[in-house]
Short mmCIF file of C-alpha atoms in Angstrom, two decimals:
data_model
loop_
_atom_site.label_atom_id
_atom_site.label_comp_id
_atom_site.label_asym_id
_atom_site.label_seq_id
_atom_site.Cartn_x
_atom_site.Cartn_y
_atom_site.Cartn_z
CA ARG I 1 0.00 0.00 0.00
CA ALA I 2 2.85 2.37 0.81
CA LEU I 3 4.47 1.58 -2.55
CA ALA I 4 1.19 2.30 -4.35
CA CYS I 5 0.81 5.64 -2.52
CA PHE I 6 4.39 6.56 -3.37
CA SER I 7 3.97 5.64 -7.04
CA ASP I 8 0.75 7.66 -7.23
CA PHE I 9 2.52 10.62 -5.63
CA THR I 10 5.43 10.52 -8.07
CA GLU I 11 3.08 10.17 -11.07
CA MET I 12 0.92 13.08 -9.91
CA MET I 13 3.93 15.31 -9.26
CA ARG I 14 5.30 14.47 -12.71
CA ALA I 15 1.91 15.21 -14.27
CA LEU I 16 1.61 18.50 -12.41
CA GLY I 17 4.99 19.53 -13.83
CA TYR I 18 7.30 19.32 -10.84
CA PRO I 19 10.76 20.09 -12.26
CA ARG I 20 12.62 17.51 -10.15
CA LEU I 21 12.46 13.72 -10.31
CA ILE I 22 11.33 12.11 -7.07
CA SER I 23 12.26 8.53 -6.24
CA MET I 24 11.36 6.24 -3.40
CA GLU I 25 14.91 6.34 -2.06
CA ASN I 26 14.58 10.04 -1.27
CA PHE I 27 12.25 9.23 1.65
CA HIS I 28 14.02 6.20 3.16
CA THR I 29 15.63 8.62 5.60
CA PRO I 30 14.15 11.93 6.81
CA ASN I 31 14.63 14.51 4.06
CA PHE I 32 13.10 17.74 5.31
CA ARG I 33 14.72 19.84 2.60
CA LEU I 34 12.88 17.94 -0.16
CA VAL I 35 9.57 17.97 1.74
CA SER I 36 9.82 21.75 2.24
CA GLU I 37 10.54 22.28 -1.47
CA VAL I 38 7.55 20.14 -2.48
CA LEU I 39 5.24 21.87 -0.02
CA LEU I 40 6.33 25.33 -1.15
CA TRP I 41 5.87 24.34 -4.81
CA LEU I 42 2.35 23.00 -4.13
CA VAL I 43 1.41 26.15 -2.20
CA LYS I 44 2.61 28.29 -5.11
CA ARG I 45 0.42 26.19 -7.43
CA TYR I 46 -2.60 26.98 -5.24
CA GLU I 47 -1.85 30.68 -4.92
CA PRO I 48 1.26 32.17 -6.55
CA GLN I 49 1.09 35.35 -4.44
CA THR I 50 1.45 33.47 -1.16
CA ASP I 51 4.28 34.76 1.03
CA ILE I 52 5.59 31.81 3.09
CA PRO I 53 9.24 32.08 4.23
CA PRO I 54 11.31 29.21 2.78
CA ASP I 55 13.93 29.26 5.57
CA VAL I 56 14.29 25.80 7.17
CA ASP I 57 17.80 25.99 8.60
CA THR I 58 16.90 25.95 12.29
CA GLU I 59 14.36 23.92 14.23
CA GLN I 60 12.24 26.98 14.96
CA ASP I 61 12.16 27.90 11.25
CA ARG I 62 11.04 24.37 10.35
CA VAL I 63 8.22 24.38 12.88
CA PHE I 64 7.04 27.80 11.67
CA PHE I 65 7.18 26.65 8.03
CA ILE I 66 5.11 23.50 8.69
CA LYS I 67 2.52 25.47 10.70
CA ALA I 68 2.21 28.13 7.98
CA VAL I 69 1.69 25.54 5.24
CA ALA I 70 -0.85 23.58 7.28
CA GLN I 71 -2.77 26.76 8.11
CA PHE I 72 -2.77 27.84 4.47
CA MET I 73 -4.09 24.47 3.26
CA ALA I 74 -6.76 24.42 5.96
CA THR I 75 -8.05 27.93 5.19
CA LYS I 76 -7.68 28.02 1.41
CA ALA I 77 -8.19 24.42 0.31
CA HIS I 78 -9.96 22.89 3.37
CA ILE I 79 -7.30 20.18 3.52
CA LYS I 80 -6.30 19.02 7.00
CA LEU I 81 -2.64 18.03 7.19
CA ASN I 82 -0.87 16.16 9.99
CA THR I 83 1.99 18.44 10.98
CA LYS I 84 3.83 15.72 12.95
CA LYS I 85 4.04 13.43 9.93
CA LEU I 86 5.13 16.31 7.71
CA TYR I 87 7.85 17.20 10.19
CA GLN I 88 9.12 13.58 10.13
CA ALA I 89 9.89 14.04 6.39
CA ASP I 90 9.84 10.29 5.67
CA GLY I 91 7.38 7.86 4.12
CA TYR I 92 4.56 9.06 6.38
CA ALA I 93 4.97 12.57 4.99
CA VAL I 94 4.27 11.25 1.48
CA LYS I 95 0.70 10.35 2.52
CA GLU I 96 0.13 13.91 3.68
CA LEU I 97 1.62 15.33 0.48
CA LEU I 98 -0.64 13.01 -1.52
CA LYS I 99 -3.70 14.79 -0.09
CA VAL I 100 -2.65 18.05 -1.71
CA THR I 101 -1.42 16.60 -4.98
CA SER I 102 -4.59 14.54 -5.47
CA VAL I 103 -6.73 17.70 -5.26
CA LEU I 104 -4.55 19.51 -7.77
CA TYR I 105 -4.45 16.49 -10.04
CA GLY I 106 -8.24 16.13 -9.97
CA ALA I 107 -8.68 19.83 -10.76
CA MET I 108 -6.31 19.51 -13.67
CA ASN I 109 -8.24 16.52 -15.06
CA THR I 110 -11.58 18.35 -14.79
CA LYS I 111 -10.18 21.10 -17.03
CA GLY I 112 -9.16 18.56 -19.65
CA VAL I 113 -5.42 18.95 -19.41
CA GLU I 114 -3.47 15.83 -20.39
CA ARG I 115 -0.66 14.71 -18.13
CA ALA I 116 1.75 14.07 -20.98
CA ASP I 117 1.48 17.62 -22.31
CA VAL I 118 2.01 19.33 -18.99
CA ASN I 119 5.55 20.65 -18.76
CA GLU I 120 7.29 23.32 -16.72
CA GLU I 121 6.09 26.22 -18.94
CA ASP I 122 2.44 25.09 -18.98
CA SER I 123 2.39 24.43 -15.24
CA SER I 124 3.21 28.09 -14.52
CA LYS I 125 -0.01 29.06 -16.31
CA PHE I 126 -2.12 26.65 -14.28
CA LYS I 127 -4.05 28.43 -11.51
CA PHE I 128 -6.73 27.23 -9.17
CA ASP I 129 -8.74 30.06 -7.70
CA LEU I 130 -10.39 28.46 -4.70
CA GLY I 131 -11.68 31.77 -3.28
CA SER I 132 -13.95 32.34 -6.27
CA LYS I 133 -15.25 28.80 -5.95
CA ILE I 134 -16.14 29.42 -2.29
CA SER I 135 -18.01 32.61 -3.21
CA ASP I 136 -19.89 30.74 -5.95
CA LEU I 137 -20.76 28.02 -3.45
CA LYS I 138 -22.18 30.59 -1.02
CA ALA I 139 -24.21 32.22 -3.79
CA ALA I 140 -25.53 28.81 -4.86
CA ARG I 141 -26.58 27.99 -1.29
CA GLN I 142 -28.39 31.32 -0.98
CA LEU I 143 -30.19 30.78 -4.30
CA ALA I 144 -31.19 27.26 -3.27
CA SER I 145 -32.73 28.57 -0.03
CA GLU I 146 -34.59 31.26 -1.97
CA ILE I 147 -35.86 28.68 -4.47
CA THR I 148 -37.22 26.49 -1.69
CA SER I 149 -39.00 29.42 -0.01
CA LYS I 150 -40.44 30.66 -3.31
CA GLY I 151 -41.57 27.13 -4.20
CA ALA I 152 -43.35 26.75 -0.86
CA SER I 153 -45.19 30.06 -1.25
CA LEU I 154 -46.11 29.20 -4.86
CA TYR I 155 -47.48 25.84 -3.74
CA ASP I 156 -49.68 27.58 -1.14
CA LEU I 157 -50.96 30.08 -3.70
CA LEU I 158 -51.76 27.34 -6.23
CA GLY I 159 -53.75 25.55 -3.54
CA LYS I 160 -55.94 28.66 -3.20
CA GLU I 161 -56.38 29.04 -6.97
CA VAL I 162 -59.76 27.24 -7.03
CA GLU I 163 -61.36 29.77 -4.68
CA LEU I 164 -59.58 32.76 -6.19
CA ARG I 165 -60.63 31.77 -9.72
CA GLU I 166 -64.32 32.09 -8.87
CA ALA I 167 -63.86 35.47 -7.17
CA ARG I 168 -61.80 36.69 -10.09
CA THR I 169 -64.41 35.66 -12.67
CA GLU I 170 -67.17 37.31 -10.63
CA SER I 171 -65.21 40.54 -10.38
CA ILE I 172 -64.49 40.53 -14.09
CA ALA I 173 -68.12 39.76 -15.02
CA ARG I 174 -69.50 42.50 -12.78
CA PRO I 175 -70.12 45.77 -14.71
CA LEU I 176 -67.87 48.67 -13.85
CA GLU I 177 -69.60 51.57 -12.04
CA ILE I 178 -68.03 54.92 -12.79
CA ASN I 179 -69.31 56.61 -9.64
CA GLU I 180 -67.72 54.02 -7.35
CA ALA I 181 -64.50 54.17 -9.36
CA GLU I 182 -64.43 57.94 -9.00
CA LYS I 183 -65.04 57.69 -5.27
CA MET I 184 -62.24 55.17 -4.87
CA MET I 185 -59.89 57.31 -6.95
CA LYS I 186 -60.75 60.39 -4.88
CA VAL I 187 -60.12 58.47 -1.66
CA ALA I 188 -56.81 57.23 -3.01
CA ILE I 189 -55.83 60.75 -4.15
CA ASP I 190 -56.74 62.18 -0.74
CA CYS I 191 -54.61 59.55 0.99
CA VAL I 192 -51.67 60.32 -1.28
CA LEU I 193 -52.05 64.07 -0.75
CA GLU I 194 -52.20 63.53 2.99
CA GLU I 195 -49.02 61.48 2.91
CA VAL I 196 -47.34 64.15 0.79
CA GLN I 197 -48.36 66.83 3.29
CA LYS I 198 -47.00 64.76 6.15
CA THR I 199 -43.73 64.32 4.29
CA LYS I 200 -43.51 68.07 3.66
CA ASP I 201 -44.18 68.78 7.32
CA MET I 202 -41.47 66.35 8.32
CA LEU I 203 -39.05 67.99 5.89
CA SER I 204 -39.86 71.43 7.26
CA ASN I 205 -39.37 70.14 10.81
CA VAL I 206 -36.05 68.67 9.77
CA ALA I 207 -35.00 72.04 8.34
CA LEU I 208 -35.99 73.78 11.58
CA ASP I 209 -34.12 71.22 13.65
CA GLU I 210 -31.08 71.65 11.44
CA ALA I 211 -31.20 75.43 11.88
CA ASN I 212 -31.53 75.08 15.66
CA LEU I 213 -28.63 72.68 15.78
CA GLU I 214 -26.47 75.04 13.75
CA VAL I 215 -27.28 77.89 16.14
CA LYS I 216 -26.40 75.71 19.12
CA ILE I 217 -23.16 74.62 17.44
CA GLU I 218 -22.19 78.26 16.86
CA LYS I 219 -22.91 79.08 20.50
CA ARG I 220 -20.81 76.17 21.67
CA LYS I 221 -17.96 77.23 19.41
CA LEU I 222 -18.03 80.77 20.82
CA GLU I 223 -18.08 79.44 24.39
CA LEU I 224 -15.16 77.17 23.57
CA GLU I 225 -13.14 80.06 22.13
CA ARG I 226 -13.84 82.22 25.19
CA SER I 227 -12.84 79.38 27.52
CA GLN I 228 -9.61 78.81 25.62
CA LYS I 229 -8.73 82.50 25.76
CA ARG I 230 -9.47 82.60 29.48
CA LEU I 231 -7.31 79.54 30.02
CA GLN I 232 -4.42 81.13 28.15
CA THR I 233 -4.70 84.32 30.24
CA LEU I 234 -4.79 82.33 33.47
CA GLN I 235 -1.74 80.36 32.43
CA SER I 236 0.19 83.51 31.51
CA VAL I 237 -0.72 85.53 34.66
CA ARG I 238 1.23 84.81 37.85
CA PRO I 239 -0.98 84.50 40.96
CA ALA I 240 -0.66 87.18 43.63
CA PHE I 241 -0.01 84.72 46.42
CA MET I 242 2.76 82.89 44.56
CA ASP I 243 5.59 84.91 46.18
CA GLU I 244 4.25 84.28 49.65
CA TYR I 245 3.81 80.62 48.79
CA GLU I 246 7.42 80.30 47.69
CA LYS I 247 8.69 82.02 50.87
CA ILE I 248 6.60 79.76 53.07
CA GLU I 249 7.84 76.76 51.12
CA GLU I 250 11.48 77.78 51.75
CA GLN I 251 10.77 78.25 55.47
CA LEU I 252 9.10 74.87 55.57
CA GLN I 253 12.15 73.30 53.96
CA LYS I 254 14.42 74.87 56.59
CA GLN I 255 12.15 73.78 59.42
CA TYR I 256 12.09 70.27 58.02
CA SER I 257 15.89 70.11 57.83
CA SER I 258 16.18 71.35 61.45
CA TYR I 259 13.54 68.83 62.49
CA LEU I 260 15.55 66.04 60.88
CA GLU I 261 18.72 67.13 62.67
CA LYS I 262 16.99 67.30 66.07
CA PHE I 263 15.34 63.97 65.51
CA ARG I 264 18.70 62.36 64.76
CA ASN I 265 20.27 63.93 67.85
CA LEU I 266 17.37 62.83 70.03
CA THR I 267 17.65 59.30 68.73
CA TYR I 268 21.40 59.29 69.38
CA MET I 269 20.95 60.60 72.96
CA GLU I 270 18.27 58.02 73.69
CA GLN I 271 20.63 55.31 72.50
CA LEU I 272 23.41 56.62 74.77
CA LEU I 273 21.02 56.78 77.73
CA GLU I 274 19.94 53.24 77.09
CA ASP I 275 23.58 52.07 76.99
CA HIS I 276 24.35 53.93 80.25
CA ARG I 277 21.37 52.37 82.02
CA ARG I 278 22.41 48.96 80.78
CA THR I 279 25.96 49.38 82.15
CA GLU I 280 24.61 50.63 85.53
CA GLN I 281 22.30 47.63 85.70
CA GLU I 282 25.21 45.31 85.00
CA MET I 283 27.35 46.98 87.70
CA PHE I 284 24.52 46.78 90.24
CA GLU I 285 24.00 43.11 89.51
CA GLU I 286 27.74 42.49 89.86
CA ALA I 287 27.83 44.34 93.24
CA ALA I 288 24.82 42.38 94.46
CA ASN I 289 26.55 39.13 93.50
CA MET I 290 29.70 40.18 95.38
CA LEU I 291 27.65 41.15 98.45
CA ARG I 292 25.86 37.81 98.38
CA LEU I 293 29.17 35.94 98.19
CA THR I 294 30.63 37.97 101.07
CA GLN I 295 27.58 37.35 103.24
CA ASN I 296 27.82 33.63 102.59
CA ARG I 297 31.52 33.65 103.50
CA LEU I 298 30.84 35.53 106.74
CA LYS I 299 28.10 33.12 107.70
CA GLU I 300 30.44 30.19 107.15
CA GLU I 301 33.17 31.83 109.28
CA GLU I 302 30.72 32.58 112.13
CA GLN I 303 29.51 28.99 112.12
CA HIS I 304 33.09 27.85 112.18
CA LEU I 305 33.82 30.11 115.18
CA LEU I 306 30.75 28.86 117.03
CA ARG I 307 31.80 25.26 116.51
CA SER I 308 35.32 26.04 117.71
CA GLY I 309 33.91 27.81 120.87
CA ASN I 310 31.88 24.75 121.95
CA ASN I 311 34.93 22.48 122.25
CA ASP I 312 35.92 20.64 125.51
CA ASP I 313 37.49 22.39 128.53
CA SER I 314 40.74 20.72 127.72
CA ASP I 315 41.09 23.11 124.82
CA VAL I 316 41.34 26.09 127.26
CA ASP I 317 45.03 25.47 127.73
CA ILE I 318 46.08 26.66 124.40
CA GLN I 319 49.40 28.08 123.52
CA GLU I 320 50.10 31.76 123.10
CA ASP I 321 50.84 31.40 119.49
CA GLU I 322 47.44 29.82 119.01
CA GLY I 323 45.79 32.74 120.89
CA SER I 324 47.58 35.10 118.62
CA ASP I 325 46.15 33.25 115.62
CA SER I 326 42.57 33.61 116.92
CA GLU I 327 43.16 37.33 117.41
CA VAL I 328 44.32 37.60 113.80
CA GLU I 329 41.21 35.86 112.65
CA ASP I 330 39.02 38.24 114.71
CA ARG I 331 40.73 41.22 113.08
CA GLN I 332 40.08 39.80 109.63
CA ILE I 333 36.38 39.32 110.46
CA MET I 334 36.09 42.90 111.69
CA LYS I 335 37.70 44.17 108.49
CA GLN I 336 35.23 42.16 106.41
CA HIS I 337 32.29 43.65 108.44
CA ALA I 338 33.64 47.15 107.81
CA ALA I 339 33.90 46.39 104.07
CA MET I 340 30.32 45.17 104.06
CA GLU I 341 29.11 48.34 105.75
CA THR I 342 30.84 50.42 103.09
CA LEU I 343 29.29 48.32 100.28
CA LEU I 344 25.73 48.41 101.63
CA PRO I 345 25.04 52.13 100.97
CA GLY I 346 26.25 51.78 97.39
#
């Protein structure tokens, strides 16, 4: 089946006048260059003025080329092409190309052109105007709908022909009365004259409305000119309070700069105060810790002295050097109490 499709494609391309010979070996491997040339040639056969870029060097250019060709065939020829198969550029692409070539080949056969006589010069003269065919198809559809509606109304009227024939014969057989005819003509003339008078009144009203509108337009134009002149004068004149405004603006700028400076100084002083309070708090905590340690040491020494005072009577006979040591210890305790008294007020 693939061989038959390929042979049909080559025969159709040869009949359409493609200047290059196409063989089956060209599509054993993907050959995008050949597929792009064939597609561009077929598009030119449909519409020679088509502007599709032939650049296929990069991947983006190839994708754009395939999309443009597929969109052209879908809009102009109503042929739906598979872009993926065309992009493969192998044997599957031949089936998609066959869709286009078969349409061109059938159009050529309907015009009576023989395949053997078609060469490169004759193929340039071959054109297929599909847009005119679409317009003719729309006109034919519209005429067909009109024919059906007219036929239906004609069928209804023919069904009433039996009754209308009798009334028509009676009207024709009845003698014509001149007085009634004159009355009817007078009534018709009066109706026409009345309609003419109404039309004249409407025309006169239109003229009046037009004149009123022109007067209003002139008034608006004058108001616009006066407003523009007033605007120009206001833009050119300097306001009386502008000098005072500029002076106040300069004073405000100075006040703002002084405010910024004071705000920065205040922020800096607050930061210094915060640092000073933090250092004082740290010193107070350190002094409290020292006082706590000293109190604990004094308590331990007092307990030690109390335990040493409750010893046996045999310890009364102590040596003089030992008595001197106890006196030294008492002096040290008194010094520590004096240090504590000096620390407590702080």
